[in-house]
JSON list of C-alpha atoms in Angstrom, two decimals:
[
{"chain": "L", "resi": 1, "resn": "MET", "atom": "CA", "xyz": [0.00, 0.00, 0.00]},
{"chain": "L", "resi": 2, "resn": "THR", "atom": "CA", "xyz": [2.86, 2.35, 0.79]},
{"chain": "L", "resi": 3, "resn": "TYR", "atom": "CA", "xyz": [4.34, 1.81, -2.66]},
{"chain": "L", "resi": 4, "resn": "TRP", "atom": "CA", "xyz": [1.10, 2.74, -4.42]},
{"chain": "L", "resi": 5, "resn": "LEU", "atom": "CA", "xyz": [0.68, 5.85, -2.28]},
{"chain": "L", "resi": 6, "resn": "TRP", "atom": "CA", "xyz": [4.25, 6.87, -3.06]},
{"chain": "L", "resi": 7, "resn": "LEU", "atom": "CA", "xyz": [3.73, 6.19, -6.79]},
{"chain": "L", "resi": 8, "resn": "THR", "atom": "CA", "xyz": [0.48, 8.18, -6.90]},
{"chain": "L", "resi": 9, "resn": "THR", "atom": "CA", "xyz": [1.92, 11.11, -4.96]},
{"chain": "L", "resi": 10, "resn": "SER", "atom": "CA", "xyz": [5.07, 11.24, -7.10]},
{"chain": "L", "resi": 11, "resn": "LEU", "atom": "CA", "xyz": [3.11, 11.12, -10.35]},
{"chain": "L", "resi": 12, "resn": "THR", "atom": "CA", "xyz": [0.62, 13.77, -9.21]},
{"chain": "L", "resi": 13, "resn": "ILE", "atom": "CA", "xyz": [3.41, 16.13, -8.17]},
{"chain": "L", "resi": 14, "resn": "SER", "atom": "CA", "xyz": [5.25, 15.58, -11.46]},
{"chain": "L", "resi": 15, "resn": "VAL", "atom": "CA", "xyz": [2.12, 16.17, -13.58]},
{"chain": "L", "resi": 16, "resn": "VAL", "atom": "CA", "xyz": [1.26, 19.38, -11.70]},
{"chain": "L", "resi": 17, "resn": "ALA", "atom": "CA", "xyz": [4.87, 20.62, -11.83]},
{"chain": "L", "resi": 18, "resn": "GLU", "atom": "CA", "xyz": [5.14, 19.88, -15.55]},
{"chain": "L", "resi": 19, "resn": "TYR", "atom": "CA", "xyz": [1.84, 21.63, -16.25]},
{"chain": "L", "resi": 20, "resn": "LEU", "atom": "CA", "xyz": [2.91, 24.70, -14.26]},
{"chain": "L", "resi": 21, "resn": "ALA", "atom": "CA", "xyz": [6.21, 24.77, -16.15]},
{"chain": "L", "resi": 22, "resn": "ARG", "atom": "CA", "xyz": [4.30, 24.56, -19.45]},
{"chain": "L", "resi": 23, "resn": "LEU", "atom": "CA", "xyz": [2.17, 27.55, -18.42]},
{"chain": "L", "resi": 24, "resn": "HIS", "atom": "CA", "xyz": [5.38, 29.57, -18.19]},
{"chain": "L", "resi": 25, "resn": "GLY", "atom": "CA", "xyz": [6.67, 28.34, -21.57]},
{"chain": "L", "resi": 26, "resn": "LEU", "atom": "CA", "xyz": [9.19, 25.81, -20.26]},
{"chain": "L", "resi": 27, "resn": "GLU", "atom": "CA", "xyz": [8.97, 22.23, -21.52]},
{"chain": "L", "resi": 28, "resn": "LEU", "atom": "CA", "xyz": [10.37, 19.81, -18.96]},
{"chain": "L", "resi": 29, "resn": "PRO", "atom": "CA", "xyz": [9.47, 16.10, -19.16]},
{"chain": "L", "resi": 30, "resn": "MET", "atom": "CA", "xyz": [9.04, 15.59, -15.42]},
{"chain": "L", "resi": 31, "resn": "THR", "atom": "CA", "xyz": [6.26, 13.05, -15.81]},
{"chain": "L", "resi": 32, "resn": "LEU", "atom": "CA", "xyz": [8.26, 10.98, -18.30]},
{"chain": "L", "resi": 33, "resn": "ALA", "atom": "CA", "xyz": [11.33, 11.06, -16.05]},
{"chain": "L", "resi": 34, "resn": "THR", "atom": "CA", "xyz": [9.22, 9.91, -13.11]},
{"chain": "L", "resi": 35, "resn": "ALA", "atom": "CA", "xyz": [7.58, 7.26, -15.30]},
{"chain": "L", "resi": 36, "resn": "PHE", "atom": "CA", "xyz": [10.99, 5.96, -16.38]},
{"chain": "L", "resi": 37, "resn": "TYR", "atom": "CA", "xyz": [12.06, 5.68, -12.75]},
{"chain": "L", "resi": 38, "resn": "PHE", "atom": "CA", "xyz": [9.01, 3.64, -11.79]},
{"chain": "L", "resi": 39, "resn": "ALA", "atom": "CA", "xyz": [9.13, 1.53, -14.97]},
{"chain": "L", "resi": 40, "resn": "VAL", "atom": "CA", "xyz": [12.74, 0.56, -14.21]},
{"chain": "L", "resi": 41, "resn": "LEU", "atom": "CA", "xyz": [12.06, 0.09, -10.51]},
{"chain": "L", "resi": 42, "resn": "GLY", "atom": "CA", "xyz": [9.42, -2.60, -10.77]},
{"chain": "L", "resi": 43, "resn": "PRO", "atom": "CA", "xyz": [7.60, -4.78, -13.24]},
{"chain": "L", "resi": 44, "resn": "TRP", "atom": "CA", "xyz": [6.24, -2.27, -15.72]},
{"chain": "L", "resi": 45, "resn": "LEU", "atom": "CA", "xyz": [3.00, -4.20, -16.22]},
{"chain": "L", "resi": 46, "resn": "ARG", "atom": "CA", "xyz": [2.00, -3.44, -12.64]},
{"chain": "L", "resi": 47, "resn": "THR", "atom": "CA", "xyz": [2.80, 0.25, -12.90]},
{"chain": "L", "resi": 48, "resn": "ALA", "atom": "CA", "xyz": [1.50, 0.71, -16.46]},
{"chain": "L", "resi": 49, "resn": "VAL", "atom": "CA", "xyz": [-2.04, 1.75, -15.53]},
{"chain": "L", "resi": 50, "resn": "PRO", "atom": "CA", "xyz": [-1.09, 4.57, -13.10]},
{"chain": "L", "resi": 51, "resn": "LEU", "atom": "CA", "xyz": [1.59, 5.78, -15.52]},
{"chain": "L", "resi": 52, "resn": "MET", "atom": "CA", "xyz": [-0.84, 5.78, -18.45]},
{"chain": "L", "resi": 53, "resn": "LEU", "atom": "CA", "xyz": [-3.44, 7.64, -16.39]},
{"chain": "L", "resi": 54, "resn": "ALA", "atom": "CA", "xyz": [-0.88, 10.28, -15.43]},
{"chain": "L", "resi": 55, "resn": "THR", "atom": "CA", "xyz": [0.25, 10.81, -19.02]},
{"chain": "L", "resi": 56, "resn": "ALA", "atom": "CA", "xyz": [-3.35, 10.86, -20.28]},
{"chain": "L", "resi": 57, "resn": "TRP", "atom": "CA", "xyz": [-4.11, 13.50, -17.65]},
{"chain": "L", "resi": 58, "resn": "LEU", "atom": "CA", "xyz": [-1.15, 15.57, -18.83]},
{"chain": "L", "resi": 59, "resn": "ASP", "atom": "CA", "xyz": [-2.15, 15.17, -22.49]},
{"chain": "L", "resi": 60, "resn": "ALA", "atom": "CA", "xyz": [-5.71, 16.24, -21.60]},
{"chain": "L", "resi": 61, "resn": "LEU", "atom": "CA", "xyz": [-4.34, 19.40, -19.99]},
{"chain": "L", "resi": 62, "resn": "GLY", "atom": "CA", "xyz": [-2.32, 20.18, -23.12]},
{"chain": "L", "resi": 63, "resn": "THR", "atom": "CA", "xyz": [-3.71, 21.53, -26.35]},
{"chain": "L", "resi": 64, "resn": "SER", "atom": "CA", "xyz": [-1.81, 19.51, -28.93]},
{"chain": "L", "resi": 65, "resn": "SER", "atom": "CA", "xyz": [-3.43, 17.47, -31.67]},
{"chain": "L", "resi": 66, "resn": "LEU", "atom": "CA", "xyz": [-1.27, 14.44, -30.84]},
{"chain": "L", "resi": 67, "resn": "PRO", "atom": "CA", "xyz": [-1.16, 12.76, -27.41]},
{"chain": "L", "resi": 68, "resn": "GLN", "atom": "CA", "xyz": [2.59, 13.21, -27.19]},
{"chain": "L", "resi": 69, "resn": "VAL", "atom": "CA", "xyz": [3.32, 12.16, -23.62]},
{"chain": "L", "resi": 70, "resn": "SER", "atom": "CA", "xyz": [1.20, 9.01, -23.89]},
{"chain": "L", "resi": 71, "resn": "CYS", "atom": "CA", "xyz": [2.90, 8.01, -27.16]},
{"chain": "L", "resi": 72, "resn": "VAL", "atom": "CA", "xyz": [6.35, 8.48, -25.62]},
{"chain": "L", "resi": 73, "resn": "LEU", "atom": "CA", "xyz": [5.27, 6.45, -22.57]},
{"chain": "L", "resi": 74, "resn": "LEU", "atom": "CA", "xyz": [4.42, 3.49, -24.80]},
{"chain": "L", "resi": 75, "resn": "LEU", "atom": "CA", "xyz": [7.97, 3.62, -26.19]},
{"chain": "L", "resi": 76, "resn": "LEU", "atom": "CA", "xyz": [9.37, 4.16, -22.71]},
{"chain": "L", "resi": 77, "resn": "PHE", "atom": "CA", "xyz": [8.31, 0.73, -21.42]},
{"chain": "L", "resi": 78, "resn": "PRO", "atom": "CA", "xyz": [10.61, -1.28, -23.74]},
{"chain": "L", "resi": 79, "resn": "LEU", "atom": "CA", "xyz": [13.45, 1.16, -23.00]},
{"chain": "L", "resi": 80, "resn": "ALA", "atom": "CA", "xyz": [12.94, 0.76, -19.24]},
{"chain": "L", "resi": 81, "resn": "SER", "atom": "CA", "xyz": [12.81, -3.02, -19.58]},
{"chain": "L", "resi": 82, "resn": "PHE", "atom": "CA", "xyz": [16.02, -3.01, -21.63]},
{"chain": "L", "resi": 83, "resn": "TRP", "atom": "CA", "xyz": [17.74, -0.64, -19.20]},
{"chain": "L", "resi": 84, "resn": "ARG", "atom": "CA", "xyz": [16.64, -2.68, -16.22]},
{"chain": "L", "resi": 85, "resn": "ARG", "atom": "CA", "xyz": [18.15, -5.81, -17.73]},
{"chain": "L", "resi": 86, "resn": "PHE", "atom": "CA", "xyz": [21.33, -4.48, -19.37]},
{"chain": "L", "resi": 87, "resn": "GLY", "atom": "CA", "xyz": [21.92, -0.98, -18.01]},
{"chain": "L", "resi": 88, "resn": "ASP", "atom": "CA", "xyz": [23.44, 0.33, -14.82]},
{"chain": "L", "resi": 89, "resn": "VAL", "atom": "CA", "xyz": [20.59, 1.49, -12.59]},
{"chain": "L", "resi": 90, "resn": "ARG", "atom": "CA", "xyz": [22.67, 2.14, -9.50]},
{"chain": "L", "resi": 91, "resn": "SER", "atom": "CA", "xyz": [24.88, 4.85, -10.94]},
{"chain": "L", "resi": 92, "resn": "LEU", "atom": "CA", "xyz": [23.31, 8.28, -11.36]},
{"chain": "L", "resi": 93, "resn": "PRO", "atom": "CA", "xyz": [25.75, 9.40, -14.11]},
{"chain": "L", "resi": 94, "resn": "MET", "atom": "CA", "xyz": [24.82, 6.30, -16.10]},
{"chain": "L", "resi": 95, "resn": "LEU", "atom": "CA", "xyz": [21.17, 7.41, -16.03]},
{"chain": "L", "resi": 96, "resn": "VAL", "atom": "CA", "xyz": [22.09, 10.37, -18.28]},
{"chain": "L", "resi": 97, "resn": "PHE", "atom": "CA", "xyz": [22.01, 8.12, -21.35]},
{"chain": "L", "resi": 98, "resn": "PRO", "atom": "CA", "xyz": [18.42, 6.85, -20.92]},
{"chain": "L", "resi": 99, "resn": "GLY", "atom": "CA", "xyz": [17.48, 10.43, -19.98]},
{"chain": "L", "resi": 100, "resn": "ALA", "atom": "CA", "xyz": [18.80, 11.58, -23.34]},
{"chain": "L", "resi": 101, "resn": "VAL", "atom": "CA", "xyz": [16.88, 8.80, -25.12]},
{"chain": "L", "resi": 102, "resn": "VAL", "atom": "CA", "xyz": [13.66, 9.74, -23.30]},
{"chain": "L", "resi": 103, "resn": "GLY", "atom": "CA", "xyz": [14.28, 13.40, -24.22]},
{"chain": "L", "resi": 104, "resn": "LEU", "atom": "CA", "xyz": [14.97, 12.48, -27.85]},
{"chain": "L", "resi": 105, "resn": "LEU", "atom": "CA", "xyz": [11.69, 10.55, -28.03]},
{"chain": "L", "resi": 106, "resn": "ALA", "atom": "CA", "xyz": [9.77, 13.43, -26.42]},
{"chain": "L", "resi": 107, "resn": "ALA", "atom": "CA", "xyz": [11.42, 16.00, -28.72]},
{"chain": "L", "resi": 108, "resn": "THR", "atom": "CA", "xyz": [10.64, 13.88, -31.79]},
{"chain": "L", "resi": 109, "resn": "PHE", "atom": "CA", "xyz": [6.97, 13.65, -30.85]},
{"chain": "L", "resi": 110, "resn": "ARG", "atom": "CA", "xyz": [6.88, 17.41, -30.11]},
{"chain": "L", "resi": 111, "resn": "LEU", "atom": "CA", "xyz": [8.23, 18.21, -33.58]},
{"chain": "L", "resi": 112, "resn": "LEU", "atom": "CA", "xyz": [5.92, 15.61, -35.15]},
{"chain": "L", "resi": 113, "resn": "SER", "atom": "CA", "xyz": [2.97, 17.26, -33.42]},
{"chain": "L", "resi": 114, "resn": "ALA", "atom": "CA", "xyz": [4.04, 20.63, -34.83]},
{"chain": "L", "resi": 115, "resn": "LEU", "atom": "CA", "xyz": [4.22, 19.13, -38.32]},
{"chain": "L", "resi": 116, "resn": "VAL", "atom": "CA", "xyz": [0.77, 17.52, -37.98]},
{"chain": "L", "resi": 117, "resn": "SER", "atom": "CA", "xyz": [-0.67, 20.83, -36.79]},
{"chain": "L", "resi": 118, "resn": "GLY", "atom": "CA", "xyz": [0.86, 22.67, -39.75]},
{"chain": "L", "resi": 119, "resn": "HIS", "atom": "CA", "xyz": [3.22, 24.85, -37.71]},
{"chain": "L", "resi": 120, "resn": "SER", "atom": "CA", "xyz": [6.77, 25.73, -38.64]},
{"chain": "L", "resi": 121, "resn": "LEU", "atom": "CA", "xyz": [9.47, 23.69, -36.94]},
{"chain": "L", "resi": 122, "resn": "LEU", "atom": "CA", "xyz": [11.54, 26.79, -36.31]},
{"chain": "L", "resi": 123, "resn": "GLY", "atom": "CA", "xyz": [10.77, 28.98, -33.35]},
{"chain": "L", "resi": 124, "resn": "ALA", "atom": "CA", "xyz": [8.66, 27.70, -30.46]},
{"chain": "L", "resi": 125, "resn": "PRO", "atom": "CA", "xyz": [8.53, 23.98, -31.43]},
{"chain": "L", "resi": 126, "resn": "PHE", "atom": "CA", "xyz": [12.30, 23.86, -31.87]},
{"chain": "L", "resi": 127, "resn": "TRP", "atom": "CA", "xyz": [12.83, 25.59, -28.51]},
{"chain": "L", "resi": 128, "resn": "GLN", "atom": "CA", "xyz": [10.39, 23.19, -26.85]},
{"chain": "L", "resi": 129, "resn": "ALA", "atom": "CA", "xyz": [12.15, 20.18, -28.38]},
{"chain": "L", "resi": 130, "resn": "ALA", "atom": "CA", "xyz": [15.52, 21.47, -27.18]},
{"chain": "L", "resi": 131, "resn": "CYS", "atom": "CA", "xyz": [14.10, 21.96, -23.67]},
{"chain": "L", "resi": 132, "resn": "LEU", "atom": "CA", "xyz": [12.69, 18.43, -23.72]},
{"chain": "L", "resi": 133, "resn": "LEU", "atom": "CA", "xyz": [16.00, 16.92, -24.80]},
{"chain": "L", "resi": 134, "resn": "GLY", "atom": "CA", "xyz": [18.16, 18.87, -22.36]},
{"chain": "L", "resi": 135, "resn": "GLY", "atom": "CA", "xyz": [15.65, 18.72, -19.54]},
{"chain": "L", "resi": 136, "resn": "SER", "atom": "CA", "xyz": [15.20, 14.97, -19.75]},
{"chain": "L", "resi": 137, "resn": "THR", "atom": "CA", "xyz": [18.95, 14.38, -19.85]},
{"chain": "L", "resi": 138, "resn": "VAL", "atom": "CA", "xyz": [19.25, 16.19, -16.53]},
{"chain": "L", "resi": 139, "resn": "LEU", "atom": "CA", "xyz": [15.91, 15.25, -14.96]},
{"chain": "L", "resi": 140, "resn": "VAL", "atom": "CA", "xyz": [16.13, 11.44, -15.15]},
{"chain": "L", "resi": 141, "resn": "PRO", "atom": "CA", "xyz": [19.24, 11.21, -12.91]},
{"chain": "L", "resi": 142, "resn": "VAL", "atom": "CA", "xyz": [18.10, 14.07, -10.64]},
{"chain": "L", "resi": 143, "resn": "LEU", "atom": "CA", "xyz": [14.60, 12.66, -10.15]},
{"chain": "L", "resi": 144, "resn": "ALA", "atom": "CA", "xyz": [16.04, 9.19, -9.57]},
{"chain": "L", "resi": 145, "resn": "PHE", "atom": "CA", "xyz": [18.17, 10.66, -6.79]},
{"chain": "L", "resi": 146, "resn": "VAL", "atom": "CA", "xyz": [15.27, 12.68, -5.34]},
{"chain": "L", "resi": 147, "resn": "LEU", "atom": "CA", "xyz": [12.82, 9.76, -5.47]},
{"chain": "L", "resi": 148, "resn": "GLU", "atom": "CA", "xyz": [15.33, 7.49, -3.73]},
{"chain": "L", "resi": 149, "resn": "ILE", "atom": "CA", "xyz": [15.15, 9.65, -0.57]},
{"chain": "L", "resi": 150, "resn": "PRO", "atom": "CA", "xyz": [11.48, 8.95, 0.29]},
{"chain": "L", "resi": 151, "resn": "ALA", "atom": "CA", "xyz": [11.90, 5.33, -0.85]},
{"chain": "L", "resi": 152, "resn": "ARG", "atom": "CA", "xyz": [14.69, 4.90, 1.67]},
{"chain": "L", "resi": 153, "resn": "ARG", "atom": "CA", "xyz": [12.66, 6.53, 4.43]},
{"chain": "L", "resi": 154, "resn": "LEU", "atom": "CA", "xyz": [9.54, 4.51, 3.61]},
{"chain": "L", "resi": 155, "resn": "ALA", "atom": "CA", "xyz": [11.64, 1.32, 3.45]},
{"chain": "L", "resi": 156, "resn": "ILE", "atom": "CA", "xyz": [10.27, 0.28, 0.06]},
{"chain": "L", "resi": 157, "resn": "ARG", "atom": "CA", "xyz": [12.02, -0.99, -3.04]},
{"chain": "L", "resi": 158, "resn": "ARG", "atom": "CA", "xyz": [14.50, 1.42, -4.55]},
{"chain": "L", "resi": 159, "resn": "LEU", "atom": "CA", "xyz": [17.17, 1.48, -7.24]},
{"chain": "L", "resi": 160, "resn": "GLU", "atom": "CA", "xyz": [20.17, 1.65, -4.94]},
{"chain": "L", "resi": 161, "resn": "LYS", "atom": "CA", "xyz": [19.51, -1.85, -3.60]},
{"chain": "L", "resi": 162, "resn": "PHE", "atom": "CA", "xyz": [18.50, -3.19, -6.99]},
{"chain": "L", "resi": 163, "resn": "ASN", "atom": "CA", "xyz": [20.47, -6.26, -8.04]},
{"chain": "L", "resi": 164, "resn": "LEU", "atom": "CA", "xyz": [20.00, -8.00, -11.35]},
{"chain": "L", "resi": 165, "resn": "ASP", "atom": "CA", "xyz": [21.27, -11.33, -10.01]},
{"chain": "L", "resi": 166, "resn": "TYR", "atom": "CA", "xyz": [18.14, -12.00, -7.97]},
{"chain": "L", "resi": 167, "resn": "SER", "atom": "CA", "xyz": [14.50, -12.38, -8.86]},
{"chain": "L", "resi": 168, "resn": "ASP", "atom": "CA", "xyz": [11.69, -10.15, -7.60]},
{"chain": "L", "resi": 169, "resn": "GLU", "atom": "CA", "xyz": [11.05, -12.51, -4.70]},
{"chain": "L", "resi": 170, "resn": "TYR", "atom": "CA", "xyz": [14.41, -11.48, -3.25]},
{"chain": "L", "resi": 171, "resn": "TYR", "atom": "CA", "xyz": [13.15, -7.95, -2.66]},
{"chain": "L", "resi": 172, "resn": "PHE", "atom": "CA", "xyz": [9.69, -8.70, -1.34]},
{"chain": "L", "resi": 173, "resn": "HIS", "atom": "CA", "xyz": [10.27, -9.62, 2.26]},
{"chain": "L", "resi": 174, "resn": "ASP", "atom": "CA", "xyz": [8.54, -8.61, 5.48]},
{"chain": "L", "resi": 175, "resn": "GLY", "atom": "CA", "xyz": [5.46, -7.28, 3.73]},
{"chain": "L", "resi": 176, "resn": "ASP", "atom": "CA", "xyz": [7.38, -5.16, 1.18]},
{"chain": "L", "resi": 177, "resn": "THR", "atom": "CA", "xyz": [5.14, -5.79, -1.83]},
{"chain": "L", "resi": 178, "resn": "TYR", "atom": "CA", "xyz": [3.47, -3.83, -4.59]},
{"chain": "L", "resi": 179, "resn": "ASP", "atom": "CA", "xyz": [0.04, -4.55, -3.10]}
]
């Protein structure tokens, strides 16, 4: 229960913060960075519904003709699964690479949305894509570090004790489950 409360609170804060940043003209993929953290942290099938609801909420608040954040989230799940299996999830500097990939996906969908809407790619869409790419490169490691603090205090599963040599049963002890 604690895990789900922590997931819901983190996603709500990231959606509200991203929306407030958008109101001031700054595109930061906070929700996608948070979604990547939770998709790497646990089995993504269990966290898919809350993550999809959060991105759908963010897309509903936006005014684009393409549900950009939801489309990127669907591509984020295979990336998180790949990174969980083959990447280094304990090292914050190593999280810069998947942050750049998440930013590249978000920037591509932002520019694609501008093309579908008939806008020029120069100007605001280009600036937004650059903010998405740079912001995600920085935000994925920073949010992973920030989200580890409450996970440690709540004594729930976190990346710093993540070990690829053991199965999920290794981590679920003494009532520490996703339920």
